[in-house]
CSV table of C-alpha atoms in Angstrom, one decimal:
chain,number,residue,atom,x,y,z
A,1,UNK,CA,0.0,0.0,0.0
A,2,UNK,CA,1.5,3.7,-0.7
A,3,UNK,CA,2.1,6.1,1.7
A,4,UNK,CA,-0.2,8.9,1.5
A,5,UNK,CA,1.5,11.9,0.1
A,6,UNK,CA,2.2,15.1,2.3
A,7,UNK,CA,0.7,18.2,1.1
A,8,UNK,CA,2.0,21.1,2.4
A,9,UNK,CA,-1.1,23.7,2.7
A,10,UNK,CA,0.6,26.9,1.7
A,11,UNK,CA,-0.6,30.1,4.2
A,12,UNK,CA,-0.7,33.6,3.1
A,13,UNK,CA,2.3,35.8,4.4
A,14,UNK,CA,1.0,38.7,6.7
A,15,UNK,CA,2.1,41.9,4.9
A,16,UNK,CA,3.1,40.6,2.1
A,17,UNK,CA,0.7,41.1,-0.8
A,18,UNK,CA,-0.2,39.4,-3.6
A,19,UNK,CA,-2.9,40.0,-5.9
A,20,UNK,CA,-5.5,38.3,-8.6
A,21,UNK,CA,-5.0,38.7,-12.2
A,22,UNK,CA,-7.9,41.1,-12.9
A,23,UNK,CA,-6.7,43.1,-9.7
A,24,UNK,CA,-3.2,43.3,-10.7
A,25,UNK,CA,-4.4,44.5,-14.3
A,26,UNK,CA,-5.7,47.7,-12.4
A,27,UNK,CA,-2.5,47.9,-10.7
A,28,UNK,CA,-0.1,48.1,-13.5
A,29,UNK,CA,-2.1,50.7,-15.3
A,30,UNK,CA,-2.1,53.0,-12.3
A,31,UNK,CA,1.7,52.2,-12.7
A,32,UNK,CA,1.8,53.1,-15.8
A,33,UNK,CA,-0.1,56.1,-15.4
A,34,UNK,CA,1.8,57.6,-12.5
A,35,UNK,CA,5.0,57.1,-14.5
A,36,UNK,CA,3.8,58.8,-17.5
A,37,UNK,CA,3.3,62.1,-15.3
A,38,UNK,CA,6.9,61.4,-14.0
A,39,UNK,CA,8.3,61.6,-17.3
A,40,UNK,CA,6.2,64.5,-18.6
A,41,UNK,CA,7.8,66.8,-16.2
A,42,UNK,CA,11.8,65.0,-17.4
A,43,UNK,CA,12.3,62.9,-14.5
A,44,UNK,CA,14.4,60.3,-15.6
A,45,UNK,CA,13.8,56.3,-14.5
A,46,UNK,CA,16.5,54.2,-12.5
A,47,UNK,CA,16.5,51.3,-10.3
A,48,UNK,CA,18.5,50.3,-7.7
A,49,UNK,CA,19.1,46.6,-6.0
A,50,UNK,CA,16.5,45.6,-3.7
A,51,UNK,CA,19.3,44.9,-1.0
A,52,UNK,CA,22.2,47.9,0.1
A,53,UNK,CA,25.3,47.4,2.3
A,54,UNK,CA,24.4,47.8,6.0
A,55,UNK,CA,27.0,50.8,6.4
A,56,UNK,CA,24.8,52.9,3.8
A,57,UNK,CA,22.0,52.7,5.3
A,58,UNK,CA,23.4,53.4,8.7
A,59,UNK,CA,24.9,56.1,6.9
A,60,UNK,CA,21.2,58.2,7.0
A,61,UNK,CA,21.8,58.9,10.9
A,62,UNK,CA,18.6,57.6,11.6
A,63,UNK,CA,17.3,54.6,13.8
A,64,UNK,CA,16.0,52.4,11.5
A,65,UNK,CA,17.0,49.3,12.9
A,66,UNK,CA,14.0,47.6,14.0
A,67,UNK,CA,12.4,48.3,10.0
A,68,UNK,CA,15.2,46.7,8.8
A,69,UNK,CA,15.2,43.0,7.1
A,70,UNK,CA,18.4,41.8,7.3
A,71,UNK,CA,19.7,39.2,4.2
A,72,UNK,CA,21.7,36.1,4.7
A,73,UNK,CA,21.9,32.9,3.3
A,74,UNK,CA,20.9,29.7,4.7
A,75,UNK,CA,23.9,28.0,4.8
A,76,UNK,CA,25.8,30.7,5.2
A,77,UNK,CA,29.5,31.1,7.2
A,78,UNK,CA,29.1,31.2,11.1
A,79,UNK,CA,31.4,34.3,10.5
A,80,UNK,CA,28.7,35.5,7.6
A,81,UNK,CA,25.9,35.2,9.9
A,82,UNK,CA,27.2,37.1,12.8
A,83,UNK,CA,28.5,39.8,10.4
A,84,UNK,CA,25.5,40.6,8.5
A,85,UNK,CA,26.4,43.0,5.7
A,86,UNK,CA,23.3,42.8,3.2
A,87,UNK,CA,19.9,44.3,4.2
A,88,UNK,CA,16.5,45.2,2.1
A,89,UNK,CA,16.1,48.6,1.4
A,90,UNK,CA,13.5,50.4,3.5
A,91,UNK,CA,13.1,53.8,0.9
A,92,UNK,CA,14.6,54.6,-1.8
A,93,UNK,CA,15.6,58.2,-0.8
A,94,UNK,CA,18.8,56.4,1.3
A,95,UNK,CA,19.8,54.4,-2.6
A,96,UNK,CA,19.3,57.2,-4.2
A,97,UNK,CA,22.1,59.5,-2.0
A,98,UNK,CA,24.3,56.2,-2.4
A,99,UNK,CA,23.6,56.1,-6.2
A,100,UNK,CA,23.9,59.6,-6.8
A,101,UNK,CA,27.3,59.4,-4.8
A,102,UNK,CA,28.1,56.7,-6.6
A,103,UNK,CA,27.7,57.8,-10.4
A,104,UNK,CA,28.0,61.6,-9.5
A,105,UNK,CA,30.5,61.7,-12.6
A,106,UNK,CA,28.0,60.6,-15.2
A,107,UNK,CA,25.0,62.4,-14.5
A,108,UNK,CA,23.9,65.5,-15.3
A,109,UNK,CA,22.6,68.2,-12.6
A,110,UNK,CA,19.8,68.8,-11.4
A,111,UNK,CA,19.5,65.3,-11.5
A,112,UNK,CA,15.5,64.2,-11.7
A,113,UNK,CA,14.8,60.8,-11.5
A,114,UNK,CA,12.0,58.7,-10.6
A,115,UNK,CA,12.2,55.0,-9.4
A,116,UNK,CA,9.7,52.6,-8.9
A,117,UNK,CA,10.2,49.5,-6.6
A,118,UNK,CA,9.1,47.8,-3.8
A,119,UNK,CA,10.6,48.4,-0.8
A,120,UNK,CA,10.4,46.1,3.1
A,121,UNK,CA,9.8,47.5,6.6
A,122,UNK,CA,9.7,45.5,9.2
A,123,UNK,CA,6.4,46.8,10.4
A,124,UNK,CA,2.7,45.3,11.9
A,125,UNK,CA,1.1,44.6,9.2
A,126,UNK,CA,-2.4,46.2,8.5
A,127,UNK,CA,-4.8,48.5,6.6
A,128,UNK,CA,-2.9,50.7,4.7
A,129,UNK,CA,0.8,49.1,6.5
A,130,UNK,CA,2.6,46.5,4.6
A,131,UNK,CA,5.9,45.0,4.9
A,132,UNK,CA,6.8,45.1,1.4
A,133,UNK,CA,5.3,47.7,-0.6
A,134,UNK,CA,5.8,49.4,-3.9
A,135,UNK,CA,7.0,53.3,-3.4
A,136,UNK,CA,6.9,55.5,-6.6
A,137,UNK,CA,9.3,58.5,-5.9
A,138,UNK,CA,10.5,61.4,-7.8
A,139,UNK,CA,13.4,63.6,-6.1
A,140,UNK,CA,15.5,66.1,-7.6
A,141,UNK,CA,19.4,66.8,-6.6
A,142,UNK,CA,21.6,69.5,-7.3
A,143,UNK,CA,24.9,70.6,-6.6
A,144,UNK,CA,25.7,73.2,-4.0
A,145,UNK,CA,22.4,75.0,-4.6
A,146,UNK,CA,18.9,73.7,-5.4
A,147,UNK,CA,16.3,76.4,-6.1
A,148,UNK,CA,13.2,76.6,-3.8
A,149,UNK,CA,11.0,75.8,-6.9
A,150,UNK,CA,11.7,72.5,-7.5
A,151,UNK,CA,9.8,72.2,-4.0
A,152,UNK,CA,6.5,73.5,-5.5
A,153,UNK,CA,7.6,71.4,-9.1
A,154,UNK,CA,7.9,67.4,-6.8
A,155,UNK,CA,4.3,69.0,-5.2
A,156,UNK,CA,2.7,69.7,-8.2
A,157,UNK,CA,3.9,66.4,-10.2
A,158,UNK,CA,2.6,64.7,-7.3
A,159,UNK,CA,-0.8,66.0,-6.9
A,160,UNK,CA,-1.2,65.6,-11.3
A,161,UNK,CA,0.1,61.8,-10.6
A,162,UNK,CA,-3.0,61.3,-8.0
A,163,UNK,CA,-5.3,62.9,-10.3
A,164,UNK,CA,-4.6,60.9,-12.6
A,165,UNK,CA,-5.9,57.4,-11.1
A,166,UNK,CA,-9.3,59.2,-10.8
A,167,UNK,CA,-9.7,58.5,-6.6
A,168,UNK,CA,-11.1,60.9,-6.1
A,169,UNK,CA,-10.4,64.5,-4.2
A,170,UNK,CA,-6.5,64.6,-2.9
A,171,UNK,CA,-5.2,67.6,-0.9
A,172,UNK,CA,-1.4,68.3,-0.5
A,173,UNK,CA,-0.4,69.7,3.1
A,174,UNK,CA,2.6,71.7,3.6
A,175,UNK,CA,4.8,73.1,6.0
A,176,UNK,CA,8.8,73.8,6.5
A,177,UNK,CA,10.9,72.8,9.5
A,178,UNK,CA,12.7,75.7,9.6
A,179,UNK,CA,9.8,77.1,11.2
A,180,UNK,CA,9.5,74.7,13.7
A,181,UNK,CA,12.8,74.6,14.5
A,182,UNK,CA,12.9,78.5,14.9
A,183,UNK,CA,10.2,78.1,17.5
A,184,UNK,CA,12.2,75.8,19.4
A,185,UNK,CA,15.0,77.7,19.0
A,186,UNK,CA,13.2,80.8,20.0
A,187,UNK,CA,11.6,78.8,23.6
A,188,UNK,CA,15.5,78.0,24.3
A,189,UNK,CA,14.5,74.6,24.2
A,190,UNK,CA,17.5,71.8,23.3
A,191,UNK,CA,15.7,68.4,22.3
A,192,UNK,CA,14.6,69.0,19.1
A,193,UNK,CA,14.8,66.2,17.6
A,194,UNK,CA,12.2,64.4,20.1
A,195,UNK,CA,9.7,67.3,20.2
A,196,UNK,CA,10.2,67.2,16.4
A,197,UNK,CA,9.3,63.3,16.8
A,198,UNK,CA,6.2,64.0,19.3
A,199,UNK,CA,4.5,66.4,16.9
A,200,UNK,CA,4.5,64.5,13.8
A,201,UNK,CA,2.3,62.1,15.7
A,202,UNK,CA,-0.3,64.6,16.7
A,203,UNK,CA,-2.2,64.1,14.4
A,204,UNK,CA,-2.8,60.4,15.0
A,205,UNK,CA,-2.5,60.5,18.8
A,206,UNK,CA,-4.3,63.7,19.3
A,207,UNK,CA,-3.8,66.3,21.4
A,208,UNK,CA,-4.0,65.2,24.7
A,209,UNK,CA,-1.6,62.7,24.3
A,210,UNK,CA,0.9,65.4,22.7
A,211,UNK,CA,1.2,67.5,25.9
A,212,UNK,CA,1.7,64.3,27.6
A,213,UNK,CA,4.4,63.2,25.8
A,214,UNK,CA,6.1,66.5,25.9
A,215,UNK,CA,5.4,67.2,29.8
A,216,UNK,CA,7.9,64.2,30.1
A,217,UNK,CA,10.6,66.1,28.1
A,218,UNK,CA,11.4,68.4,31.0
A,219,UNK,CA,8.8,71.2,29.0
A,220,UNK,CA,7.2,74.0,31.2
A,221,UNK,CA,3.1,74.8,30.7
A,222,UNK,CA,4.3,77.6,28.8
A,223,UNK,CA,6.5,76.2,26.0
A,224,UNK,CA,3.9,73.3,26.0
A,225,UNK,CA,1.0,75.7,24.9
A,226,UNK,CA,3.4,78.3,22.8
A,227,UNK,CA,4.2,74.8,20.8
A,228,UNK,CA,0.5,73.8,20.8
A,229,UNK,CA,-0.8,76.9,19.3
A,230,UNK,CA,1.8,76.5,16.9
A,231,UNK,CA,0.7,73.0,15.5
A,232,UNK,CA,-2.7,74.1,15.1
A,233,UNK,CA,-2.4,77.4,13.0
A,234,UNK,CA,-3.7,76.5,9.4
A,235,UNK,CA,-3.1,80.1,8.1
A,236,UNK,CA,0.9,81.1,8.0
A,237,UNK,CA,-0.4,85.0,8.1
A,238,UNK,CA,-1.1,84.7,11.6
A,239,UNK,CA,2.1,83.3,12.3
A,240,UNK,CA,5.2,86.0,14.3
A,241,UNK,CA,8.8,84.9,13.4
A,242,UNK,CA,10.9,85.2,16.5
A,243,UNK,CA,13.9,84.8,14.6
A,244,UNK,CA,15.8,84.4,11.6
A,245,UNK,CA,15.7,80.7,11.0
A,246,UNK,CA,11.7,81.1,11.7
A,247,UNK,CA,11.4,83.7,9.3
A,248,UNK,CA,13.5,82.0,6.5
A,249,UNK,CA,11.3,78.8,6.8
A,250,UNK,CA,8.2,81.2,6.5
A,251,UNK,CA,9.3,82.7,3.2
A,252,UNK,CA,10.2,79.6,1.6
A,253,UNK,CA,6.4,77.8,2.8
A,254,UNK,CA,5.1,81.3,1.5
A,255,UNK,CA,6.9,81.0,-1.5
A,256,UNK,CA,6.1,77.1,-2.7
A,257,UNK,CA,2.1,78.0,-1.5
A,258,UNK,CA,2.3,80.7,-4.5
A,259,UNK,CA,3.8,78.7,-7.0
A,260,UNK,CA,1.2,76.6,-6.5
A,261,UNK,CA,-1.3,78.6,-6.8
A,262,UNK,CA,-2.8,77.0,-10.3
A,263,UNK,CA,-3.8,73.9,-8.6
A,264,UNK,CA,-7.5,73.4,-7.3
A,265,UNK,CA,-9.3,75.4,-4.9
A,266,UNK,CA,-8.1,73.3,-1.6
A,267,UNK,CA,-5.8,71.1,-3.3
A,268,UNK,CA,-2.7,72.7,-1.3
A,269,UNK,CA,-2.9,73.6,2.2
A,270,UNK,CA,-0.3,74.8,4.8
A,271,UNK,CA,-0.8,72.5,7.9
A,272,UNK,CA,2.3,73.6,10.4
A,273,UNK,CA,1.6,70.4,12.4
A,274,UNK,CA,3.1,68.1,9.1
A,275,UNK,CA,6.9,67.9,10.3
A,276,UNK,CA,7.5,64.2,9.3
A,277,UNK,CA,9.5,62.5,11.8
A,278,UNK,CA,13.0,61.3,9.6
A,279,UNK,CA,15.8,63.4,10.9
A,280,UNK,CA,17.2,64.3,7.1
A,281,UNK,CA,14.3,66.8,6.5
A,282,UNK,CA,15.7,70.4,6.3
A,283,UNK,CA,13.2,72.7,4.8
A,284,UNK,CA,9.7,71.9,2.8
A,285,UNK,CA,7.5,68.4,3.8
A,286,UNK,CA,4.7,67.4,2.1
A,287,UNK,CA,1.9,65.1,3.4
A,288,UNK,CA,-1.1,64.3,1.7
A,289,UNK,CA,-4.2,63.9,2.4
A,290,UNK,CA,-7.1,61.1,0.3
A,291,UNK,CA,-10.8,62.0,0.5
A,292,UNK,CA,-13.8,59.9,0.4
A,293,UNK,CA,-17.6,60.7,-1.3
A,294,UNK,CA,-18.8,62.4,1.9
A,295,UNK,CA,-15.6,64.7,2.1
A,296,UNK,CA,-14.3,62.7,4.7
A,297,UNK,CA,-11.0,61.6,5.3
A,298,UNK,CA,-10.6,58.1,3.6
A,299,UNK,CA,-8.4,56.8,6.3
A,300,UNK,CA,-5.6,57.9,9.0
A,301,UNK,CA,-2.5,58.9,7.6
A,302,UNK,CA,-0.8,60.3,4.5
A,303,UNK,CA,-0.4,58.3,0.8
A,304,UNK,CA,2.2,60.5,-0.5
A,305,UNK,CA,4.9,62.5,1.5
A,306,UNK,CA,8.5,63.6,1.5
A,307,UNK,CA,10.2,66.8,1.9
A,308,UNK,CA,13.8,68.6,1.4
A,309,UNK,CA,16.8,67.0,2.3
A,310,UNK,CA,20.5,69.4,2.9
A,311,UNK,CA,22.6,66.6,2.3
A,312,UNK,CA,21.7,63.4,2.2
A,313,UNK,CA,24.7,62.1,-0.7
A,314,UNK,CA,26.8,64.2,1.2
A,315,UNK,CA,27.3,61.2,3.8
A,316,UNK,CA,28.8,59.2,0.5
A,317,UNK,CA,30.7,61.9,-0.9
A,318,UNK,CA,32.4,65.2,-0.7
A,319,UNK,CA,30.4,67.2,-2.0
A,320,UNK,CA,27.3,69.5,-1.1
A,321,UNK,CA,24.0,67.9,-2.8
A,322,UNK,CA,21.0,69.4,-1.1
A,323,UNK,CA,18.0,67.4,-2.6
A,324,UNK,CA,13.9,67.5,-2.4
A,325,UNK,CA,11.8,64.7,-3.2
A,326,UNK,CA,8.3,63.1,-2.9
A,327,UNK,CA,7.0,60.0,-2.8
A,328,UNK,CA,3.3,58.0,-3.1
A,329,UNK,CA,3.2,55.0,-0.7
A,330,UNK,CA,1.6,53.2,-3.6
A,331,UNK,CA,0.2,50.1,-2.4
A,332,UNK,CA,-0.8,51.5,0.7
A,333,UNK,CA,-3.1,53.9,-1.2
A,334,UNK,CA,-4.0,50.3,-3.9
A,335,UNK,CA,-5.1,48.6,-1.2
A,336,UNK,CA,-7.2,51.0,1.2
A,337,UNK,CA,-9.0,51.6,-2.0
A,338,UNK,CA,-9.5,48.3,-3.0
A,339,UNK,CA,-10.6,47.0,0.4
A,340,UNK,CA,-12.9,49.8,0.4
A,341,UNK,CA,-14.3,48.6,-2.6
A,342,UNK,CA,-13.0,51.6,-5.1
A,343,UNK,CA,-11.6,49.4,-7.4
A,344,UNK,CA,-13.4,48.1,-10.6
A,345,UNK,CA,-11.9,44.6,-11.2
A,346,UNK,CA,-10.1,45.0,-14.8
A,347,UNK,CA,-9.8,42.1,-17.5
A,348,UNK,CA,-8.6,38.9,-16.4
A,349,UNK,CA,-6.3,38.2,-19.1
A,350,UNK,CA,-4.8,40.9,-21.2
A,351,UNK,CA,-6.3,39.6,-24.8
A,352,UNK,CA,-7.9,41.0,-27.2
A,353,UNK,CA,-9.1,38.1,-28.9
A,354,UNK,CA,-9.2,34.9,-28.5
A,355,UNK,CA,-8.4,32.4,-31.7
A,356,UNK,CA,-10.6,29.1,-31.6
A,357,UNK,CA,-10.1,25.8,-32.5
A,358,UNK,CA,-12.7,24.0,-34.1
A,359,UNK,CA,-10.8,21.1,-35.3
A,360,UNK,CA,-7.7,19.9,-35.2
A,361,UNK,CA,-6.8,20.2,-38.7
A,362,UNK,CA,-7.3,23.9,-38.5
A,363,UNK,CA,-4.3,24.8,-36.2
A,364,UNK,CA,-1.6,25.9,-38.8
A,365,UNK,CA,-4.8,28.5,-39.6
A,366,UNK,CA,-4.8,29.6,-36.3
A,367,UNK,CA,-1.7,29.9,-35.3
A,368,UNK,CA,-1.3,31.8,-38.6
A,369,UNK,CA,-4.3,34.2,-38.3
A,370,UNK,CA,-2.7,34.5,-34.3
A,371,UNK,CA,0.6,35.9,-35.8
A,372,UNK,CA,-0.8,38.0,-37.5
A,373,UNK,CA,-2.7,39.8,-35.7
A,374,UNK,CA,0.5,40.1,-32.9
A,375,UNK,CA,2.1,41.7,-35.9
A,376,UNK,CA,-0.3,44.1,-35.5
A,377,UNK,CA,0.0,45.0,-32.6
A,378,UNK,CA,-3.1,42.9,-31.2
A,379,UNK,CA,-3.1,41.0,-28.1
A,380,UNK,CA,-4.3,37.1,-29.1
A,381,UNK,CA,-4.7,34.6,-27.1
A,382,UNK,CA,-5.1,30.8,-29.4
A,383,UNK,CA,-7.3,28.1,-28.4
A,384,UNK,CA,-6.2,24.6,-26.7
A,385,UNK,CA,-8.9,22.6,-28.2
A,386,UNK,CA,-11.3,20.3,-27.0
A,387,UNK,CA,-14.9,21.4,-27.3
A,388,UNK,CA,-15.6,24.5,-29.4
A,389,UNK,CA,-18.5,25.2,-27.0
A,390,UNK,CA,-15.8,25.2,-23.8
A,391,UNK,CA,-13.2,27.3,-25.8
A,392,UNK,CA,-16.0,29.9,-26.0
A,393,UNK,CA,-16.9,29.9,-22.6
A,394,UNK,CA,-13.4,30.1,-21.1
A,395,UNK,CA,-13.3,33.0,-24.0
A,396,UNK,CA,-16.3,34.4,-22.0
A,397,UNK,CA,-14.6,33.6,-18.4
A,398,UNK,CA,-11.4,35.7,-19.0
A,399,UNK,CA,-13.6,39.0,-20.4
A,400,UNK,CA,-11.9,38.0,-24.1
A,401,UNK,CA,-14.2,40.4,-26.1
A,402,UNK,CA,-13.6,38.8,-29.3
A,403,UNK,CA,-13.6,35.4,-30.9
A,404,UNK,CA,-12.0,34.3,-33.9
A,405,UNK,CA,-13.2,31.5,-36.4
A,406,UNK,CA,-9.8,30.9,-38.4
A,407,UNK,CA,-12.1,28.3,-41.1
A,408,UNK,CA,-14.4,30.9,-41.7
A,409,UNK,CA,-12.7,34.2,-41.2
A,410,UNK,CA,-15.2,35.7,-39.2
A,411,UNK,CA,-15.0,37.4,-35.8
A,412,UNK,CA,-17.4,37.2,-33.1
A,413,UNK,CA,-17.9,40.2,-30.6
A,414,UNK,CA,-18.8,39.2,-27.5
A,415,UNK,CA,-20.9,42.3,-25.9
A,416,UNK,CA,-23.1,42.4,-28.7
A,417,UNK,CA,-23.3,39.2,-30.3
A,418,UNK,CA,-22.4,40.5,-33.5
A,419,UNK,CA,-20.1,37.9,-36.2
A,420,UNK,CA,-18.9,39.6,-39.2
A,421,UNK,CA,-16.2,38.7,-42.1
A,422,UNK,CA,-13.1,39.4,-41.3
A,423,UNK,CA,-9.5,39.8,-42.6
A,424,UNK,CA,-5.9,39.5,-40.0
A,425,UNK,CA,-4.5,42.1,-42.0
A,426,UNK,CA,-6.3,44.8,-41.7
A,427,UNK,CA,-9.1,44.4,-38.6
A,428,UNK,CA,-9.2,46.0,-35.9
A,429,UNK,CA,-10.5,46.1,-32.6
A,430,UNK,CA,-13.9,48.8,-32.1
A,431,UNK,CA,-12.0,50.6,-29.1
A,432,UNK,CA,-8.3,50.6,-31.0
């Protein structure tokens, strides 16, 4: 008697996702959509490897380590394993300093590029949080100097790349750390970066919490409430520069609002408590902001963000390469959406027609008609056999709007029924 064979039940990997056919269809033409506005405003495609040297990312200054997925191989070297030098990439702002650095030689300045990849945090996973995750960015770098208006340009290709998926109403929120950082400067308090860190998660504690977390950073009532009123001021005309740093960072906001300006009614905001909580932000952030049919927000937290940087390539190389950049947490937006139920299912396979097979003397037809219209540029699918009855119907499963009878010549439009003469030369499809 044989032994009964072990079937492993594969499980589906938290945070990883993985999508149907007719959902991934919708997926790659948002792709492709976002990445046609990239290009129409010159920003220039790369990709980096999905893993970088431990040392570069360390390089950012920032405490990443518990996002971090670190690469090693199975059988690896006892001395491999303990010295792990490989790890995923967690954005793609820290490859892009390294590449930039790297190639500094061969490019031309400003640089623009987009690049999109997916990238892995080591995060919870859930709604709108994913451990690996595509991430389309556009950033532009300069040498020495990078005017303030490629600020408002990343903004503004942004907000057109949003519009263009058709989600519905987006709004970009603004605000400079420079401002911030005058304040503090201004209240003579020293711990920026954790007062920085508190506020950029006001809005998702609220503010009750805030003033708790900052009463246990050694903050008087005073500086507590000066800090408060600060976060909640939506109009940058009621705000008093105490100093010079305050006052620069309230120019530039200024400045990037007006250039702006051409963009909806409410499509741009300035919204001082946006501060974003990486250290390597210098001047402009960017948050963003998806709305639902009743105006509402469509859920907590921001599908498209990023801000200027001083220096970021400067940890790789000596020279000055102040940089700003912007990028849309794509499949977190994709899959809010889709769970919400925004997302109309597209084709399930990508042909236009489907060439049958009536008999099997009739193949060399088919595959010959099938060529042919490739050649022209016209997805075609060609027929197994069997049945010409099931060929028709697994036609009808896969949305296939047209069948093709290679005996006969004719082509068979599924919506309306319709079978007329046709010839592989010349035909096309009614929405070519």
């Amino acid at each position: 008697m044989s032994e009964k064979k072990q079937i492993y039940k594969p499980r589906p990997i938290s945070g990883f996702p993985e999508w149907l056919p007719e959902i991934r269809a919708v997926e790659q033409t948002w792709l492709d959509k976002i990445r046609a506005v990239y290009e129409r405003y010159g920003y220039c495609s790369i990709e980096t490897p999905a893993v970088e040297e431990l040392e570069v990312i360390a390089a950012k200054g920032e405490d990443v380590d518990k996002e971090i997925y670190v690469l090693e191989r199975l059988q690896a070297d006892p001395d491999e394993k303990k010295d792990a030098r490989l790890a995923l990439h967690f954005d793609q702002t820290v490859p892009l300093a390294r590449y930039v650095a790297q190639n500094f030689n061969d490019l031309t300045f400003p640089f623009k590029r987009y690049q999109m990849q997916k990238v892995w945090r080591g995060e919870r996973p859930q709604v709108g949080r994913m451990r690996e995750f595509y991430q389309c960015d556009i950033d532009v770098i300069n040498v020495d100097h990078l005017p303030l208006h490629f600020d408002a340009e990343v903004a503004a290709v942004c907000y057109e790349a949003l519009a263009s998926l058709g989600i519905g109403r987006v709004q970009l929120r603004i605000s400079n750390r420079k401002i911030l950082g005058g304040l503090i400067q201004g209240l003579e308090l020293e711990n920026l970066t954790e007062i920085t860190r508190i506020i950029d998660k006001y809005e998702k504690i609220g503010k009750n919490e805030t003033v708790n977390l900052m009463q246990l950073q050694d903050i008087t009532n005073g500086q507590i409430q000066s800090l408060m009123d600060f976060v909640q001021t939506k109009n940058i005309q009621d705000l008093s520069a105490s100093n010079a740093l305050m006052e620069e960072g309230i120019e530039e906001l200024s400045f990037v609002l007006d250039q702006l300006a051409h963009l909806p009614e409410g499509a741009v905001v300035a919204d001082l408590s946006i501060v974003r909580g990486l250290d390597y932000y210098t001047g402009t952030v960017y948050e963003t902001q998806l709305f639902g049919d009743d105006n509402e927000p469509l859920f907590t937290g921001s599908v498209c963000s990023g801000g200027r940087y001083d220096d970021l390539a400067g940890n790789y190389i000596n020279k000055h390469l102040p940089g700003v950049g912007i990028s849309i947490g794509f499949t977190r937006l994709f899959d809010v959406l889709r769970q919400s139920g925004k997302i109309t299912p597209g084709p399930k396979s990508p042909a236009k027609v489907l060439v049958v097979l009536p008999e099997e003397d009739q193949r060399a037809a088919m595959n010959e008609v099938a060529r042919t219209l490739r050649e022209n540029g016209i997805n075609t699918e060609t027929a197994h056999g069997g049945k010409l009855k099931k060929q028709i119907a697994y036609a009808e499963k896969k949305g296939i709007p047209y069948i093709w009878f290679p005996a006969d010549a004719q082509v068979k439009d599924m919506a309306t029924g319709e079978q007329t003469d046709a010839d592989p030369n010349d035909w096309k499809p009614a929405d070519a």
